[in-house]
XYZ file of C-alpha atoms in Angstrom:
234
model
C -55.642 -218.298 -200.630
C -58.285 -218.409 -203.343
C -58.943 -215.144 -205.193
C -61.763 -214.729 -207.683
C -60.559 -214.064 -211.229
C -61.320 -210.353 -211.847
C -61.162 -210.785 -215.624
C -63.903 -213.404 -215.514
C -65.912 -211.328 -213.025
C -65.641 -208.217 -215.206
C -66.907 -209.995 -218.328
C -69.783 -211.589 -216.439
C -70.839 -208.394 -214.686
C -70.355 -205.975 -217.575
C -72.229 -208.189 -220.050
C -74.958 -209.381 -217.732
C -74.048 -213.057 -217.985
C -75.453 -215.615 -215.560
C -73.176 -216.492 -212.679
C -71.202 -219.733 -213.132
C -71.881 -222.667 -210.849
C -68.122 -223.279 -210.467
C -66.155 -220.046 -209.840
C -62.834 -219.328 -211.521
C -59.927 -218.556 -209.212
C -56.562 -216.994 -209.937
C -53.501 -219.203 -209.566
C -50.873 -217.831 -207.190
C -48.141 -216.039 -209.110
C -45.325 -213.706 -208.093
C -43.221 -213.292 -211.241
C -43.506 -210.584 -213.888
C -45.702 -212.326 -216.447
C -46.753 -215.680 -214.957
C -43.351 -217.237 -215.657
C -43.508 -219.108 -212.350
C -46.891 -220.654 -213.196
C -45.709 -221.595 -216.681
C -42.487 -223.083 -215.353
C -44.330 -224.986 -212.640
C -46.498 -226.725 -215.229
C -43.442 -227.565 -217.327
C -41.559 -228.835 -214.289
C -44.391 -231.161 -213.285
C -44.602 -232.538 -216.819
C -40.830 -233.006 -216.958
C -40.755 -234.880 -213.644
C -43.686 -237.076 -214.706
C -41.879 -237.973 -217.928
C -38.313 -238.276 -216.623
C -38.800 -239.261 -213.000
C -38.282 -237.257 -209.822
C -34.733 -235.986 -209.218
C -32.914 -236.329 -205.906
C -33.694 -232.672 -205.237
C -34.466 -229.436 -207.063
C -32.779 -226.055 -206.608
C -33.696 -222.630 -207.950
C -30.911 -220.143 -208.731
C -32.260 -216.618 -209.221
C -29.652 -214.179 -210.542
C -31.087 -210.700 -210.054
C -33.399 -211.403 -207.121
C -34.620 -207.848 -206.454
C -37.696 -208.023 -204.156
C -38.441 -210.994 -201.864
C -41.809 -211.599 -203.531
C -42.710 -209.106 -206.275
C -41.366 -210.196 -209.704
C -39.714 -213.203 -208.045
C -39.523 -216.256 -210.280
C -38.524 -218.459 -207.340
C -40.965 -217.517 -204.571
C -43.764 -219.794 -205.787
C -41.391 -222.763 -205.770
C -40.119 -221.948 -202.291
C -43.642 -221.708 -200.847
C -45.152 -224.583 -202.814
C -42.337 -227.123 -202.646
C -39.893 -225.807 -200.057
C -37.326 -225.761 -202.840
C -33.714 -224.816 -202.055
C -33.234 -221.338 -203.479
C -30.188 -219.151 -204.129
C -30.967 -215.434 -204.379
C -28.244 -213.326 -205.979
C -28.569 -209.552 -205.788
C -26.065 -206.752 -206.435
C -27.940 -203.855 -204.818
C -26.972 -203.769 -201.111
C -30.146 -201.874 -200.203
C -32.216 -204.920 -201.187
C -30.242 -207.486 -199.205
C -31.794 -206.874 -195.733
C -35.342 -207.497 -197.002
C -34.265 -210.636 -198.868
C -32.609 -211.994 -195.733
C -35.537 -211.070 -193.504
C -38.365 -212.360 -195.664
C -36.565 -215.249 -197.364
C -34.732 -216.575 -194.282
C -34.508 -220.155 -195.513
C -32.868 -219.198 -198.797
C -29.201 -218.517 -199.470
C -28.867 -214.793 -200.174
C -25.712 -213.807 -202.060
C -24.789 -210.122 -202.214
C -22.785 -209.777 -205.429
C -22.968 -208.644 -209.026
C -22.686 -211.527 -211.451
C -19.971 -210.795 -214.029
C -18.172 -212.660 -216.804
C -14.621 -211.811 -215.769
C -12.391 -212.063 -212.728
C -12.473 -208.907 -210.615
C -13.074 -208.464 -206.888
C -15.462 -205.522 -207.309
C -17.312 -203.657 -210.027
C -19.171 -200.354 -210.438
C -22.931 -200.674 -210.014
C -25.404 -197.986 -211.092
C -28.371 -197.620 -208.776
C -31.710 -196.491 -210.146
C -34.583 -195.081 -208.106
C -36.510 -198.031 -209.530
C -34.695 -200.962 -207.946
C -35.533 -203.376 -210.748
C -33.682 -201.275 -213.341
C -30.371 -200.854 -211.495
C -27.530 -202.339 -213.512
C -23.823 -202.687 -214.196
C -24.639 -200.998 -217.497
C -25.022 -197.260 -216.869
C -26.587 -196.710 -220.286
C -29.302 -199.234 -219.449
C -30.238 -197.287 -216.322
C -30.265 -193.963 -218.159
C -32.478 -195.247 -220.962
C -34.977 -196.954 -218.637
C -35.268 -194.338 -215.862
C -34.908 -190.573 -215.269
C -31.286 -191.178 -214.344
C -28.713 -192.763 -212.083
C -29.322 -192.237 -208.370
C -25.785 -193.196 -207.379
C -22.757 -195.209 -208.451
C -21.448 -197.687 -205.904
C -18.857 -200.456 -205.756
C -20.121 -203.995 -205.131
C -18.497 -207.434 -204.831
C -18.601 -209.781 -207.793
C -19.220 -213.441 -208.478
C -19.216 -215.631 -211.592
C -22.273 -217.702 -212.508
C -20.302 -220.945 -212.248
C -19.322 -220.091 -208.675
C -22.995 -219.878 -207.765
C -23.909 -223.078 -209.583
C -21.010 -224.835 -207.868
C -22.831 -224.304 -204.555
C -25.794 -226.384 -205.698
C -25.895 -230.073 -204.826
C -24.428 -231.941 -207.798
C -27.424 -234.318 -207.796
C -30.025 -231.560 -207.843
C -32.090 -230.503 -210.827
C -31.448 -226.786 -211.378
C -33.902 -224.104 -212.414
C -32.040 -220.932 -213.424
C -33.354 -217.401 -213.787
C -31.118 -214.650 -215.217
C -32.314 -211.050 -214.979
C -29.373 -208.641 -214.893
C -30.692 -205.731 -216.932
C -29.049 -205.788 -220.323
C -26.156 -208.176 -219.607
C -28.049 -211.472 -219.587
C -26.429 -212.987 -222.682
C -22.942 -212.245 -221.342
C -23.765 -214.122 -218.142
C -25.151 -217.106 -220.045
C -22.066 -217.198 -222.259
C -19.857 -217.348 -219.168
C -21.499 -220.538 -217.843
C -19.618 -223.799 -218.365
C -22.456 -225.833 -219.856
C -20.284 -228.942 -219.967
C -20.326 -228.824 -216.164
C -23.643 -227.175 -215.322
C -26.857 -228.204 -217.063
C -29.873 -226.344 -215.682
C -32.999 -228.121 -216.852
C -34.945 -224.871 -217.254
C -33.644 -221.351 -217.869
C -35.631 -218.112 -217.663
C -33.886 -215.115 -219.180
C -34.883 -211.524 -219.948
C -33.558 -210.419 -223.364
C -34.399 -206.675 -222.997
C -35.175 -206.587 -226.709
C -36.285 -202.954 -226.581
C -32.873 -201.951 -225.236
C -30.815 -204.344 -227.363
C -32.619 -205.135 -230.629
C -31.694 -208.621 -231.787
C -30.872 -209.871 -228.286
C -33.771 -212.331 -228.332
C -32.440 -214.133 -231.378
C -28.891 -213.985 -230.025
C -29.968 -215.684 -226.795
C -32.022 -218.281 -228.676
C -29.100 -219.051 -230.988
C -26.630 -219.330 -228.130
C -28.768 -221.593 -225.952
C -29.710 -223.670 -228.977
C -25.996 -224.317 -229.483
C -25.945 -225.626 -225.896
C -28.891 -227.956 -226.630
C -31.716 -225.925 -225.160
C -35.108 -225.400 -226.799
C -37.203 -222.269 -226.488
C -40.416 -223.595 -224.937
C -42.086 -220.408 -223.698
C -42.143 -216.663 -224.246
C -43.904 -213.982 -222.213
C -43.989 -210.232 -222.698
C -40.744 -210.009 -220.711
C -38.921 -213.344 -220.569
C -37.879 -216.366 -222.577
C -38.138 -219.863 -221.093
C -35.819 -222.656 -222.244
C -35.776 -226.387 -221.545
C -32.850 -228.725 -221.964
C -33.139 -231.089 -224.910
């Protein structure tokens, strides 16, 4: 679906400019700040330079809504990419299963320790629910309820991906993103691209901490939006 670019239209109409002979259209995007469009361009360049992999998989930790703010939806619709959607909030699971039927939906909170269950703090705003109660309190009017949810480690999820597949990884777990990255065995799992939300306003210094950690694992920061950092393997 082609949609006229409203920013271009506004400038033309408000300033009385002549209409262009070739219209500008918006590129389809579903993520928070065009991360999917940015990553798509990087992925195409990477494949052109390094050759096409056997397959590509997208692992989205903190899936939330089937489409809105989804880093993976563009890749599913554009390429039919195998996608793993991990979500802790049980209220969001039915919609993910209904509207992303070809993806593997995993109901669990991703943690960095062995435990069968963990407390999860539900916010009225689904995207700010978290294992960190302080995060929910500081981002919303308060906690709607505390529930118990099953857990999973990041490596357990990555183990489900075909060993020959190129992996795109998104981590968005509301304040605990660095802990999840630190729990990944990077000698075993080497996602080619990683999108991660540092929540700098909640944890000052977290951006640099994430950059330093992933740099030590041979990843370069190649993109930054208002919300997320994008890394590429060296």
